[in-house]
Amino acid sequence: MSDKNGANDANGVNPEKDLAASNLPGQRGDGGEEIRVQRGMFGANNGGDTSGYGGLVRSIRLPGATARPYGGWFDEVADELEGALEEQGLVPENVIDKTVVDRGELTFHIEREYLPSVARTLRDDPALRFELCTGVSGVHYPGDKGRELHAVYHLRSITHNRLIRLEVSAPDADPHIPTLVPVYPTNDWHERETYDFFGIVFDGHPALTRIMMPDDWQGFPQRKDYPLGGIPVEYKGAQIPAPDQRRSYS
């Protein structure tokens, strides 16, 4: 249900997501983009899968672009954003790689060089007014060649009670994404944490240093290809070896 301002009482979730069957999450199984084939419950490939599902084989897919209509206020936001970009002399198809409606969420996949412009437009346009960014999270898909690193932003419109996502990708070989601190200052520590754990370099950040790990730490612990090593733990009269030196299940 929406009020006269177009807001809804579903905490920002699209109230009309079931209008088009093609937008339902169940469609992902046959479509989208396959990034790898996983064997076993957790993808372990060294004999360490003790779940009992070692024979399970499934395709890991990312949702593909969604066709219009998106349903509800999703179309309104998409139209307003594309129109605002055109007013700035930008071609929406060059800025927005794809638009995805999946699991009741609207996500704009943005080309990284345009991220600050898109964020500023979403914040300042009166019909959009996404005043709050609740942070940025990193994701690492080693099988998503050429765009292994993803940065995901959740934007909240307090004015219109809406929630959307922005997603930007970068390759392992060039892990640079523009900072959003000038647009959303509260992203300062979120970007530092994402840099610390995933190695995404936020160009223009005022002080991009580690926030959790020691300054001299080697590597980025949340990447999927980070070795499952560790530091031996010492007790009185005994020593527990690092995880990668313990017993093997193979």
JSON list of C-alpha atoms in Angstrom, two decimals, residues 7-231:
[
{"chain": "A", "resi": 7, "resn": "ALA", "atom": "CA", "xyz": [6.04, 5.70, -0.28]},
{"chain": "A", "resi": 8, "resn": "ASN", "atom": "CA", "xyz": [4.96, 2.28, 0.90]},
{"chain": "A", "resi": 9, "resn": "ASP", "atom": "CA", "xyz": [4.60, 0.55, 4.22]},
{"chain": "A", "resi": 10, "resn": "ALA", "atom": "CA", "xyz": [6.74, -2.46, 3.31]},
{"chain": "A", "resi": 11, "resn": "ASN", "atom": "CA", "xyz": [10.00, -0.98, 4.55]},
{"chain": "A", "resi": 12, "resn": "GLY", "atom": "CA", "xyz": [11.14, -0.06, 1.06]},
{"chain": "A", "resi": 13, "resn": "VAL", "atom": "CA", "xyz": [10.30, -3.43, -0.55]},
{"chain": "A", "resi": 14, "resn": "ASN", "atom": "CA", "xyz": [8.56, -3.33, -3.90]},
{"chain": "A", "resi": 15, "resn": "PRO", "atom": "CA", "xyz": [4.83, -4.01, -3.19]},
{"chain": "A", "resi": 16, "resn": "GLU", "atom": "CA", "xyz": [4.10, -5.10, -6.77]},
{"chain": "A", "resi": 17, "resn": "LYS", "atom": "CA", "xyz": [6.98, -7.51, -7.38]},
{"chain": "A", "resi": 18, "resn": "ASP", "atom": "CA", "xyz": [4.62, -10.32, -8.47]},
{"chain": "A", "resi": 19, "resn": "LEU", "atom": "CA", "xyz": [3.17, -8.41, -11.42]},
{"chain": "A", "resi": 20, "resn": "ALA", "atom": "CA", "xyz": [5.55, -9.99, -13.92]},
{"chain": "A", "resi": 21, "resn": "ALA", "atom": "CA", "xyz": [6.35, -13.70, -13.62]},
{"chain": "A", "resi": 22, "resn": "SER", "atom": "CA", "xyz": [9.71, -13.14, -15.30]},
{"chain": "A", "resi": 23, "resn": "ASN", "atom": "CA", "xyz": [10.83, -11.08, -12.30]},
{"chain": "A", "resi": 24, "resn": "LEU", "atom": "CA", "xyz": [10.39, -13.90, -9.79]},
{"chain": "A", "resi": 25, "resn": "PRO", "atom": "CA", "xyz": [13.54, -15.28, -8.12]},
{"chain": "A", "resi": 26, "resn": "GLY", "atom": "CA", "xyz": [12.69, -18.79, -9.33]},
{"chain": "A", "resi": 27, "resn": "GLN", "atom": "CA", "xyz": [13.65, -17.78, -12.86]},
{"chain": "A", "resi": 28, "resn": "ARG", "atom": "CA", "xyz": [17.32, -17.53, -11.91]},
{"chain": "A", "resi": 29, "resn": "GLY", "atom": "CA", "xyz": [17.88, -21.29, -12.18]},
{"chain": "A", "resi": 30, "resn": "ASP", "atom": "CA", "xyz": [17.58, -21.30, -15.97]},
{"chain": "A", "resi": 31, "resn": "GLY", "atom": "CA", "xyz": [18.93, -17.84, -16.72]},
{"chain": "A", "resi": 32, "resn": "GLY", "atom": "CA", "xyz": [21.48, -15.39, -15.49]},
{"chain": "A", "resi": 33, "resn": "GLU", "atom": "CA", "xyz": [25.22, -15.70, -15.79]},
{"chain": "A", "resi": 34, "resn": "GLU", "atom": "CA", "xyz": [27.02, -18.87, -14.76]},
{"chain": "A", "resi": 35, "resn": "ILE", "atom": "CA", "xyz": [30.29, -18.07, -13.00]},
{"chain": "A", "resi": 36, "resn": "ARG", "atom": "CA", "xyz": [31.27, -21.55, -11.85]},
{"chain": "A", "resi": 37, "resn": "VAL", "atom": "CA", "xyz": [30.12, -25.09, -11.13]},
{"chain": "A", "resi": 38, "resn": "GLN", "atom": "CA", "xyz": [30.29, -26.05, -7.46]},
{"chain": "A", "resi": 39, "resn": "ARG", "atom": "CA", "xyz": [30.86, -29.60, -6.28]},
{"chain": "A", "resi": 40, "resn": "GLY", "atom": "CA", "xyz": [29.85, -30.53, -2.76]},
{"chain": "A", "resi": 41, "resn": "MET", "atom": "CA", "xyz": [27.96, -28.46, -0.23]},
{"chain": "A", "resi": 42, "resn": "PHE", "atom": "CA", "xyz": [30.70, -25.88, 0.34]},
{"chain": "A", "resi": 43, "resn": "GLY", "atom": "CA", "xyz": [32.85, -26.18, -2.76]},
{"chain": "A", "resi": 44, "resn": "ALA", "atom": "CA", "xyz": [35.75, -27.83, -0.95]},
{"chain": "A", "resi": 45, "resn": "ASN", "atom": "CA", "xyz": [38.15, -29.42, -3.43]},
{"chain": "A", "resi": 46, "resn": "ASN", "atom": "CA", "xyz": [40.76, -30.91, -1.12]},
{"chain": "A", "resi": 47, "resn": "GLY", "atom": "CA", "xyz": [38.73, -33.71, 0.43]},
{"chain": "A", "resi": 48, "resn": "GLY", "atom": "CA", "xyz": [37.64, -31.60, 3.41]},
{"chain": "A", "resi": 49, "resn": "ASP", "atom": "CA", "xyz": [33.87, -31.76, 2.77]},
{"chain": "A", "resi": 50, "resn": "THR", "atom": "CA", "xyz": [32.40, -33.75, 5.69]},
{"chain": "A", "resi": 51, "resn": "SER", "atom": "CA", "xyz": [28.81, -32.57, 5.11]},
{"chain": "A", "resi": 52, "resn": "GLY", "atom": "CA", "xyz": [27.67, -35.78, 3.39]},
{"chain": "A", "resi": 53, "resn": "TYR", "atom": "CA", "xyz": [26.89, -33.85, 0.21]},
{"chain": "A", "resi": 54, "resn": "GLY", "atom": "CA", "xyz": [30.22, -34.39, -1.50]},
{"chain": "A", "resi": 55, "resn": "GLY", "atom": "CA", "xyz": [28.48, -35.62, -4.66]},
{"chain": "A", "resi": 56, "resn": "LEU", "atom": "CA", "xyz": [26.31, -32.54, -5.06]},
{"chain": "A", "resi": 57, "resn": "VAL", "atom": "CA", "xyz": [26.93, -30.61, -8.29]},
{"chain": "A", "resi": 58, "resn": "ARG", "atom": "CA", "xyz": [25.22, -27.29, -8.93]},
{"chain": "A", "resi": 59, "resn": "SER", "atom": "CA", "xyz": [25.64, -24.24, -11.11]},
{"chain": "A", "resi": 60, "resn": "ILE", "atom": "CA", "xyz": [26.49, -20.94, -9.40]},
{"chain": "A", "resi": 61, "resn": "ARG", "atom": "CA", "xyz": [24.79, -18.12, -11.28]},
{"chain": "A", "resi": 62, "resn": "LEU", "atom": "CA", "xyz": [24.47, -14.39, -10.96]},
{"chain": "A", "resi": 63, "resn": "PRO", "atom": "CA", "xyz": [21.08, -12.96, -11.98]},
{"chain": "A", "resi": 64, "resn": "GLY", "atom": "CA", "xyz": [20.98, -11.48, -15.45]},
{"chain": "A", "resi": 65, "resn": "ALA", "atom": "CA", "xyz": [19.39, -8.23, -16.56]},
{"chain": "A", "resi": 66, "resn": "THR", "atom": "CA", "xyz": [15.65, -7.94, -15.92]},
{"chain": "A", "resi": 67, "resn": "ALA", "atom": "CA", "xyz": [13.27, -6.85, -18.68]},
{"chain": "A", "resi": 68, "resn": "ARG", "atom": "CA", "xyz": [10.72, -4.13, -18.06]},
{"chain": "A", "resi": 69, "resn": "PRO", "atom": "CA", "xyz": [8.29, -3.65, -16.52]},
{"chain": "A", "resi": 70, "resn": "TYR", "atom": "CA", "xyz": [10.01, -4.05, -13.18]},
{"chain": "A", "resi": 71, "resn": "GLY", "atom": "CA", "xyz": [6.80, -3.44, -11.24]},
{"chain": "A", "resi": 72, "resn": "GLY", "atom": "CA", "xyz": [5.70, -0.86, -8.68]},
{"chain": "A", "resi": 73, "resn": "TRP", "atom": "CA", "xyz": [7.97, 2.07, -7.96]},
{"chain": "A", "resi": 74, "resn": "PHE", "atom": "CA", "xyz": [11.00, 0.30, -9.46]},
{"chain": "A", "resi": 75, "resn": "ASP", "atom": "CA", "xyz": [10.09, 1.63, -12.92]},
{"chain": "A", "resi": 76, "resn": "GLU", "atom": "CA", "xyz": [9.62, 5.12, -11.51]},
{"chain": "A", "resi": 77, "resn": "VAL", "atom": "CA", "xyz": [13.09, 5.13, -9.95]},
{"chain": "A", "resi": 78, "resn": "ALA", "atom": "CA", "xyz": [14.72, 3.69, -13.09]},
{"chain": "A", "resi": 79, "resn": "ASP", "atom": "CA", "xyz": [12.99, 6.24, -15.35]},
{"chain": "A", "resi": 80, "resn": "GLU", "atom": "CA", "xyz": [13.95, 9.16, -13.13]},
{"chain": "A", "resi": 81, "resn": "LEU", "atom": "CA", "xyz": [17.57, 8.04, -12.86]},
{"chain": "A", "resi": 82, "resn": "GLU", "atom": "CA", "xyz": [17.94, 7.54, -16.61]},
{"chain": "A", "resi": 83, "resn": "GLY", "atom": "CA", "xyz": [16.31, 10.90, -17.30]},
{"chain": "A", "resi": 84, "resn": "ALA", "atom": "CA", "xyz": [18.58, 12.68, -14.81]},
{"chain": "A", "resi": 85, "resn": "LEU", "atom": "CA", "xyz": [21.66, 11.10, -16.41]},
{"chain": "A", "resi": 86, "resn": "GLU", "atom": "CA", "xyz": [20.54, 12.26, -19.85]},
{"chain": "A", "resi": 87, "resn": "GLU", "atom": "CA", "xyz": [20.16, 15.82, -18.51]},
{"chain": "A", "resi": 88, "resn": "GLN", "atom": "CA", "xyz": [23.85, 15.63, -17.53]},
{"chain": "A", "resi": 89, "resn": "GLY", "atom": "CA", "xyz": [24.81, 14.63, -21.06]},
{"chain": "A", "resi": 90, "resn": "LEU", "atom": "CA", "xyz": [25.38, 10.98, -20.16]},
{"chain": "A", "resi": 91, "resn": "VAL", "atom": "CA", "xyz": [24.04, 7.99, -22.07]},
{"chain": "A", "resi": 92, "resn": "PRO", "atom": "CA", "xyz": [22.24, 5.71, -19.57]},
{"chain": "A", "resi": 93, "resn": "GLU", "atom": "CA", "xyz": [23.27, 2.56, -21.46]},
{"chain": "A", "resi": 94, "resn": "ASN", "atom": "CA", "xyz": [26.93, 3.54, -21.00]},
{"chain": "A", "resi": 95, "resn": "VAL", "atom": "CA", "xyz": [26.49, 4.24, -17.29]},
{"chain": "A", "resi": 96, "resn": "ILE", "atom": "CA", "xyz": [24.19, 1.40, -16.22]},
{"chain": "A", "resi": 97, "resn": "ASP", "atom": "CA", "xyz": [25.55, -1.99, -17.24]},
{"chain": "A", "resi": 98, "resn": "LYS", "atom": "CA", "xyz": [22.32, -3.76, -16.30]},
{"chain": "A", "resi": 99, "resn": "THR", "atom": "CA", "xyz": [19.31, -3.44, -14.02]},
{"chain": "A", "resi": 100, "resn": "VAL", "atom": "CA", "xyz": [18.34, -6.46, -11.95]},
{"chain": "A", "resi": 101, "resn": "VAL", "atom": "CA", "xyz": [15.16, -7.20, -10.02]},
{"chain": "A", "resi": 102, "resn": "ASP", "atom": "CA", "xyz": [15.75, -10.23, -7.86]},
{"chain": "A", "resi": 103, "resn": "ARG", "atom": "CA", "xyz": [14.29, -11.35, -4.53]},
{"chain": "A", "resi": 104, "resn": "GLY", "atom": "CA", "xyz": [12.27, -8.17, -4.20]},
{"chain": "A", "resi": 105, "resn": "GLU", "atom": "CA", "xyz": [15.29, -5.89, -4.61]},
{"chain": "A", "resi": 106, "resn": "LEU", "atom": "CA", "xyz": [16.23, -3.39, -7.31]},
{"chain": "A", "resi": 107, "resn": "THR", "atom": "CA", "xyz": [19.93, -3.30, -8.21]},
{"chain": "A", "resi": 108, "resn": "PHE", "atom": "CA", "xyz": [21.67, -1.02, -10.68]},
{"chain": "A", "resi": 109, "resn": "HIS", "atom": "CA", "xyz": [24.99, -2.38, -11.92]},
{"chain": "A", "resi": 110, "resn": "ILE", "atom": "CA", "xyz": [27.07, 0.73, -12.58]},
{"chain": "A", "resi": 111, "resn": "GLU", "atom": "CA", "xyz": [30.24, 1.15, -14.63]},
{"chain": "A", "resi": 112, "resn": "ARG", "atom": "CA", "xyz": [32.82, 2.09, -12.01]},
{"chain": "A", "resi": 113, "resn": "GLU", "atom": "CA", "xyz": [33.97, 5.40, -13.53]},
{"chain": "A", "resi": 114, "resn": "TYR", "atom": "CA", "xyz": [30.40, 6.75, -13.31]},
{"chain": "A", "resi": 115, "resn": "LEU", "atom": "CA", "xyz": [29.74, 5.66, -9.71]},
{"chain": "A", "resi": 116, "resn": "PRO", "atom": "CA", "xyz": [30.18, 9.12, -8.07]},
{"chain": "A", "resi": 117, "resn": "SER", "atom": "CA", "xyz": [27.92, 10.80, -10.66]},
{"chain": "A", "resi": 118, "resn": "VAL", "atom": "CA", "xyz": [25.20, 8.19, -10.19]},
{"chain": "A", "resi": 119, "resn": "ALA", "atom": "CA", "xyz": [25.40, 8.36, -6.39]},
{"chain": "A", "resi": 120, "resn": "ARG", "atom": "CA", "xyz": [25.22, 12.16, -6.42]},
{"chain": "A", "resi": 121, "resn": "THR", "atom": "CA", "xyz": [22.23, 12.05, -8.75]},
{"chain": "A", "resi": 122, "resn": "LEU", "atom": "CA", "xyz": [20.43, 9.52, -6.56]},
{"chain": "A", "resi": 123, "resn": "ARG", "atom": "CA", "xyz": [21.10, 11.69, -3.51]},
{"chain": "A", "resi": 124, "resn": "ASP", "atom": "CA", "xyz": [20.18, 15.10, -4.91]},
{"chain": "A", "resi": 125, "resn": "ASP", "atom": "CA", "xyz": [17.37, 14.53, -7.41]},
{"chain": "A", "resi": 126, "resn": "PRO", "atom": "CA", "xyz": [14.09, 15.52, -5.68]},
{"chain": "A", "resi": 127, "resn": "ALA", "atom": "CA", "xyz": [12.22, 12.57, -7.19]},
{"chain": "A", "resi": 128, "resn": "LEU", "atom": "CA", "xyz": [14.87, 10.12, -5.92]},
{"chain": "A", "resi": 129, "resn": "ARG", "atom": "CA", "xyz": [16.36, 11.52, -2.71]},
{"chain": "A", "resi": 130, "resn": "PHE", "atom": "CA", "xyz": [18.40, 8.54, -1.55]},
{"chain": "A", "resi": 131, "resn": "GLU", "atom": "CA", "xyz": [19.92, 10.50, 1.31]},
{"chain": "A", "resi": 132, "resn": "LEU", "atom": "CA", "xyz": [21.55, 7.63, 3.17]},
{"chain": "A", "resi": 133, "resn": "CYS", "atom": "CA", "xyz": [24.12, 5.04, 2.16]},
{"chain": "A", "resi": 134, "resn": "THR", "atom": "CA", "xyz": [24.29, 2.35, 4.82]},
{"chain": "A", "resi": 135, "resn": "GLY", "atom": "CA", "xyz": [27.73, 1.22, 3.72]},
{"chain": "A", "resi": 136, "resn": "VAL", "atom": "CA", "xyz": [29.63, -0.78, 1.15]},
{"chain": "A", "resi": 137, "resn": "SER", "atom": "CA", "xyz": [30.28, -4.52, 1.21]},
{"chain": "A", "resi": 138, "resn": "GLY", "atom": "CA", "xyz": [32.85, -6.43, -0.80]},
{"chain": "A", "resi": 139, "resn": "VAL", "atom": "CA", "xyz": [32.25, -9.70, -2.63]},
{"chain": "A", "resi": 140, "resn": "HIS", "atom": "CA", "xyz": [34.81, -11.88, -4.37]},
{"chain": "A", "resi": 141, "resn": "TYR", "atom": "CA", "xyz": [33.83, -14.16, -7.25]},
{"chain": "A", "resi": 142, "resn": "PRO", "atom": "CA", "xyz": [37.06, -15.76, -8.52]},
{"chain": "A", "resi": 143, "resn": "GLY", "atom": "CA", "xyz": [35.13, -17.35, -11.38]},
{"chain": "A", "resi": 144, "resn": "ASP", "atom": "CA", "xyz": [33.64, -14.09, -12.62]},
{"chain": "A", "resi": 145, "resn": "LYS", "atom": "CA", "xyz": [36.54, -13.41, -14.96]},
{"chain": "A", "resi": 146, "resn": "GLY", "atom": "CA", "xyz": [37.41, -9.78, -15.55]},
{"chain": "A", "resi": 147, "resn": "ARG", "atom": "CA", "xyz": [35.19, -8.55, -12.71]},
{"chain": "A", "resi": 148, "resn": "GLU", "atom": "CA", "xyz": [36.16, -10.74, -9.78]},
{"chain": "A", "resi": 149, "resn": "LEU", "atom": "CA", "xyz": [35.71, -8.01, -7.16]},
{"chain": "A", "resi": 150, "resn": "HIS", "atom": "CA", "xyz": [32.29, -6.49, -6.49]},
{"chain": "A", "resi": 151, "resn": "ALA", "atom": "CA", "xyz": [31.37, -3.55, -4.27]},
{"chain": "A", "resi": 152, "resn": "VAL", "atom": "CA", "xyz": [27.74, -3.42, -3.18]},
{"chain": "A", "resi": 153, "resn": "TYR", "atom": "CA", "xyz": [26.07, -0.26, -1.81]},
{"chain": "A", "resi": 154, "resn": "HIS", "atom": "CA", "xyz": [22.69, -0.09, -0.09]},
{"chain": "A", "resi": 155, "resn": "LEU", "atom": "CA", "xyz": [20.95, 3.27, -0.50]},
{"chain": "A", "resi": 156, "resn": "ARG", "atom": "CA", "xyz": [17.97, 4.36, 1.56]},
{"chain": "A", "resi": 157, "resn": "SER", "atom": "CA", "xyz": [15.52, 7.12, 0.71]},
{"chain": "A", "resi": 158, "resn": "ILE", "atom": "CA", "xyz": [14.13, 8.46, 3.96]},
{"chain": "A", "resi": 159, "resn": "THR", "atom": "CA", "xyz": [11.91, 10.85, 2.01]},
{"chain": "A", "resi": 160, "resn": "HIS", "atom": "CA", "xyz": [10.21, 8.16, -0.07]},
{"chain": "A", "resi": 161, "resn": "ASN", "atom": "CA", "xyz": [10.87, 5.11, 2.17]},
{"chain": "A", "resi": 162, "resn": "ARG", "atom": "CA", "xyz": [12.65, 3.16, -0.55]},
{"chain": "A", "resi": 163, "resn": "LEU", "atom": "CA", "xyz": [15.69, 0.91, -0.62]},
{"chain": "A", "resi": 164, "resn": "ILE", "atom": "CA", "xyz": [17.86, 0.12, -3.66]},
{"chain": "A", "resi": 165, "resn": "ARG", "atom": "CA", "xyz": [21.30, -1.33, -4.33]},
{"chain": "A", "resi": 166, "resn": "LEU", "atom": "CA", "xyz": [24.21, -0.24, -6.48]},
{"chain": "A", "resi": 167, "resn": "GLU", "atom": "CA", "xyz": [26.79, -2.78, -7.57]},
{"chain": "A", "resi": 168, "resn": "VAL", "atom": "CA", "xyz": [30.16, -2.06, -9.14]},
{"chain": "A", "resi": 169, "resn": "SER", "atom": "CA", "xyz": [32.76, -4.56, -10.30]},
{"chain": "A", "resi": 170, "resn": "ALA", "atom": "CA", "xyz": [36.50, -4.47, -10.90]},
{"chain": "A", "resi": 171, "resn": "PRO", "atom": "CA", "xyz": [39.05, -7.08, -11.97]},
{"chain": "A", "resi": 172, "resn": "ASP", "atom": "CA", "xyz": [41.59, -8.58, -9.58]},
{"chain": "A", "resi": 173, "resn": "ALA", "atom": "CA", "xyz": [44.31, -7.09, -11.77]},
{"chain": "A", "resi": 174, "resn": "ASP", "atom": "CA", "xyz": [42.93, -3.55, -11.42]},
{"chain": "A", "resi": 175, "resn": "PRO", "atom": "CA", "xyz": [40.97, -3.38, -8.14]},
{"chain": "A", "resi": 176, "resn": "HIS", "atom": "CA", "xyz": [40.19, 0.35, -8.30]},
{"chain": "A", "resi": 177, "resn": "ILE", "atom": "CA", "xyz": [36.77, 1.92, -7.65]},
{"chain": "A", "resi": 178, "resn": "PRO", "atom": "CA", "xyz": [36.11, 5.64, -7.00]},
{"chain": "A", "resi": 179, "resn": "THR", "atom": "CA", "xyz": [35.39, 6.57, -3.39]},
{"chain": "A", "resi": 180, "resn": "LEU", "atom": "CA", "xyz": [31.92, 7.74, -2.35]},
{"chain": "A", "resi": 181, "resn": "VAL", "atom": "CA", "xyz": [33.10, 9.54, 0.78]},
{"chain": "A", "resi": 182, "resn": "PRO", "atom": "CA", "xyz": [32.55, 13.02, -0.79]},
{"chain": "A", "resi": 183, "resn": "VAL", "atom": "CA", "xyz": [28.94, 12.02, -1.53]},
{"chain": "A", "resi": 184, "resn": "TYR", "atom": "CA", "xyz": [28.22, 9.88, 1.53]},
{"chain": "A", "resi": 185, "resn": "PRO", "atom": "CA", "xyz": [30.79, 10.74, 4.26]},
{"chain": "A", "resi": 186, "resn": "THR", "atom": "CA", "xyz": [29.66, 7.84, 6.45]},
{"chain": "A", "resi": 187, "resn": "ASN", "atom": "CA", "xyz": [31.22, 5.46, 3.90]},
{"chain": "A", "resi": 188, "resn": "ASP", "atom": "CA", "xyz": [34.66, 6.38, 5.25]},
{"chain": "A", "resi": 189, "resn": "TRP", "atom": "CA", "xyz": [35.13, 3.42, 7.59]},
{"chain": "A", "resi": 190, "resn": "HIS", "atom": "CA", "xyz": [33.07, 1.04, 5.42]},
{"chain": "A", "resi": 191, "resn": "GLU", "atom": "CA", "xyz": [35.43, 1.60, 2.50]},
{"chain": "A", "resi": 192, "resn": "ARG", "atom": "CA", "xyz": [38.43, 1.08, 4.77]},
{"chain": "A", "resi": 193, "resn": "GLU", "atom": "CA", "xyz": [37.01, -2.25, 5.96]},
{"chain": "A", "resi": 194, "resn": "THR", "atom": "CA", "xyz": [36.26, -3.38, 2.40]},
{"chain": "A", "resi": 195, "resn": "TYR", "atom": "CA", "xyz": [39.79, -2.42, 1.38]},
{"chain": "A", "resi": 196, "resn": "ASP", "atom": "CA", "xyz": [41.21, -4.24, 4.39]},
{"chain": "A", "resi": 197, "resn": "PHE", "atom": "CA", "xyz": [39.40, -7.53, 3.72]},
{"chain": "A", "resi": 198, "resn": "PHE", "atom": "CA", "xyz": [39.03, -7.56, -0.08]},
{"chain": "A", "resi": 199, "resn": "GLY", "atom": "CA", "xyz": [41.80, -5.31, -1.38]},
{"chain": "A", "resi": 200, "resn": "ILE", "atom": "CA", "xyz": [39.46, -2.99, -3.29]},
{"chain": "A", "resi": 201, "resn": "VAL", "atom": "CA", "xyz": [41.24, 0.36, -3.65]},
{"chain": "A", "resi": 202, "resn": "PHE", "atom": "CA", "xyz": [38.83, 3.27, -3.32]},
{"chain": "A", "resi": 203, "resn": "ASP", "atom": "CA", "xyz": [40.48, 6.04, -5.31]},
{"chain": "A", "resi": 204, "resn": "GLY", "atom": "CA", "xyz": [40.17, 9.44, -3.64]},
{"chain": "A", "resi": 205, "resn": "HIS", "atom": "CA", "xyz": [39.51, 8.11, -0.13]},
{"chain": "A", "resi": 206, "resn": "PRO", "atom": "CA", "xyz": [40.95, 10.57, 2.43]},
{"chain": "A", "resi": 207, "resn": "ALA", "atom": "CA", "xyz": [42.87, 7.90, 4.40]},
{"chain": "A", "resi": 208, "resn": "LEU", "atom": "CA", "xyz": [42.64, 4.41, 2.93]},
{"chain": "A", "resi": 209, "resn": "THR", "atom": "CA", "xyz": [44.39, 2.34, 5.59]},
{"chain": "A", "resi": 210, "resn": "ARG", "atom": "CA", "xyz": [43.61, -0.99, 7.20]},
{"chain": "A", "resi": 211, "resn": "ILE", "atom": "CA", "xyz": [41.02, -0.84, 9.94]},
{"chain": "A", "resi": 212, "resn": "MET", "atom": "CA", "xyz": [40.96, -4.38, 11.37]},
{"chain": "A", "resi": 213, "resn": "MET", "atom": "CA", "xyz": [44.14, -6.18, 10.33]},
{"chain": "A", "resi": 214, "resn": "PRO", "atom": "CA", "xyz": [47.66, -5.01, 11.29]},
{"chain": "A", "resi": 215, "resn": "ASP", "atom": "CA", "xyz": [49.16, -2.47, 8.90]},
{"chain": "A", "resi": 216, "resn": "ASP", "atom": "CA", "xyz": [51.82, -4.93, 7.72]},
{"chain": "A", "resi": 217, "resn": "TRP", "atom": "CA", "xyz": [49.38, -7.81, 7.09]},
{"chain": "A", "resi": 218, "resn": "GLN", "atom": "CA", "xyz": [49.95, -9.61, 3.80]},
{"chain": "A", "resi": 219, "resn": "GLY", "atom": "CA", "xyz": [46.91, -10.33, 1.64]},
{"chain": "A", "resi": 220, "resn": "PHE", "atom": "CA", "xyz": [43.17, -9.80, 2.03]},
{"chain": "A", "resi": 221, "resn": "PRO", "atom": "CA", "xyz": [41.48, -12.39, 4.29]},
{"chain": "A", "resi": 222, "resn": "GLN", "atom": "CA", "xyz": [37.95, -12.29, 2.83]},
{"chain": "A", "resi": 223, "resn": "ARG", "atom": "CA", "xyz": [38.98, -13.17, -0.72]},
{"chain": "A", "resi": 224, "resn": "LYS", "atom": "CA", "xyz": [37.93, -16.66, -1.75]},
{"chain": "A", "resi": 225, "resn": "ASP", "atom": "CA", "xyz": [41.47, -17.51, -2.86]},
{"chain": "A", "resi": 226, "resn": "TYR", "atom": "CA", "xyz": [43.02, -16.49, 0.46]},
{"chain": "A", "resi": 227, "resn": "PRO", "atom": "CA", "xyz": [44.83, -19.52, 1.96]},
{"chain": "A", "resi": 228, "resn": "LEU", "atom": "CA", "xyz": [43.16, -21.18, 4.93]},
{"chain": "A", "resi": 229, "resn": "GLY", "atom": "CA", "xyz": [46.26, -20.87, 7.02]},
{"chain": "A", "resi": 230, "resn": "GLY", "atom": "CA", "xyz": [46.63, -19.45, 10.47]},
{"chain": "A", "resi": 231, "resn": "ILE", "atom": "CA", "xyz": [48.89, -18.82, 13.43]}
]
